[in-house]
Amino acid sequence: MDKEPILSYKLFLQQEYANFHLPYSDEMHFYNAVRSGDFEEVKKHLVPITSNKLGKLSSNPLRNLRYHLIITIAMITRFCIEGGMPAESAYTLSDIYIQQLDNCKTTDEIIILHQEVVFDFTERMHKIHKNVGLSKNVLKTSEYIYNHLNTKISLDEISSHLKINKSYLCELFKKETGITIFQYATKLKIEAAEKMLVYTDYSSVDISNYFAFSSHSHFINVFKKHTGNTPYEYRKLHYQQYFKNKDILPQQ
């Protein structure tokens, strides 16, 4: 089938209804901001997944959003690999998010997942750029921790994975980063928990269990030590405007 007449007709409709696609330069600004780990630029150029500027890929609204998010994940993944993220980590993260997308049943869930994808990749790229100059073993330790945030971090497992002496690794990590491996792992878990409190409706108990804290009370104490607020207080202060507008207050 000759697609030229269809293309011409669609271009005519877009002009009639001012329904144009997002400019290419704006798209590149956004993806480059994610690759750079620049949160301010990402926020400036982030287009809602529901925007008609993204074009129409399906007449089914939910399927249309799914297609757009898959494209976004694929693009971000490749930009981040070019920016220095290990390919295996990037592709694995991409697979995880696409699997999560497959379970989304509503527009709201896809909107939330879109934000989670964008800010998670941006955060990881921010860390990568900040860690430039660290030794190979310290970078590998950092990557291992990133990939195992939902487990109890074990020094024995990390040293075995890297095939390096545990005591030497601990000394090296503290020397180069200024904090211990456990302090670093806890810091990353709390930062990830902050995002879940802001961009999802998971309860504080769920988040505590997900990041393998020994108990919910321990999670609350550690969270407050790092942020100055309990998880509940933090969510009340920062929970995304979408839920506030719908008068939804998540569980403690």
mmCIF file of C-alpha atoms in Angstrom, residues 27 39 129 135 137 154 220 245:
data_model
loop_
_atom_site.group_PDB
_atom_site.id
_atom_site.type_symbol
_atom_site.label_atom_id
_atom_site.label_comp_id
_atom_site.label_asym_id
_atom_site.label_seq_id
_atom_site.Cartn_x
_atom_site.Cartn_y
_atom_site.Cartn_z
ATOM 1 C CA GLU A 27 13.329 15.880 22.375
ATOM 2 C CA PHE A 39 17.535 17.240 37.097
ATOM 3 C CA HIS A 129 29.106 11.587 36.452
ATOM 4 C CA SER A 135 38.908 3.416 40.796
ATOM 5 C CA ASN A 137 36.816 -1.586 42.001
ATOM 6 C CA SER A 154 26.705 -8.279 52.128
ATOM 7 C CA ILE A 220 11.667 5.148 59.946
ATOM 8 C CA ASN A 245 -5.632 17.115 43.463
#
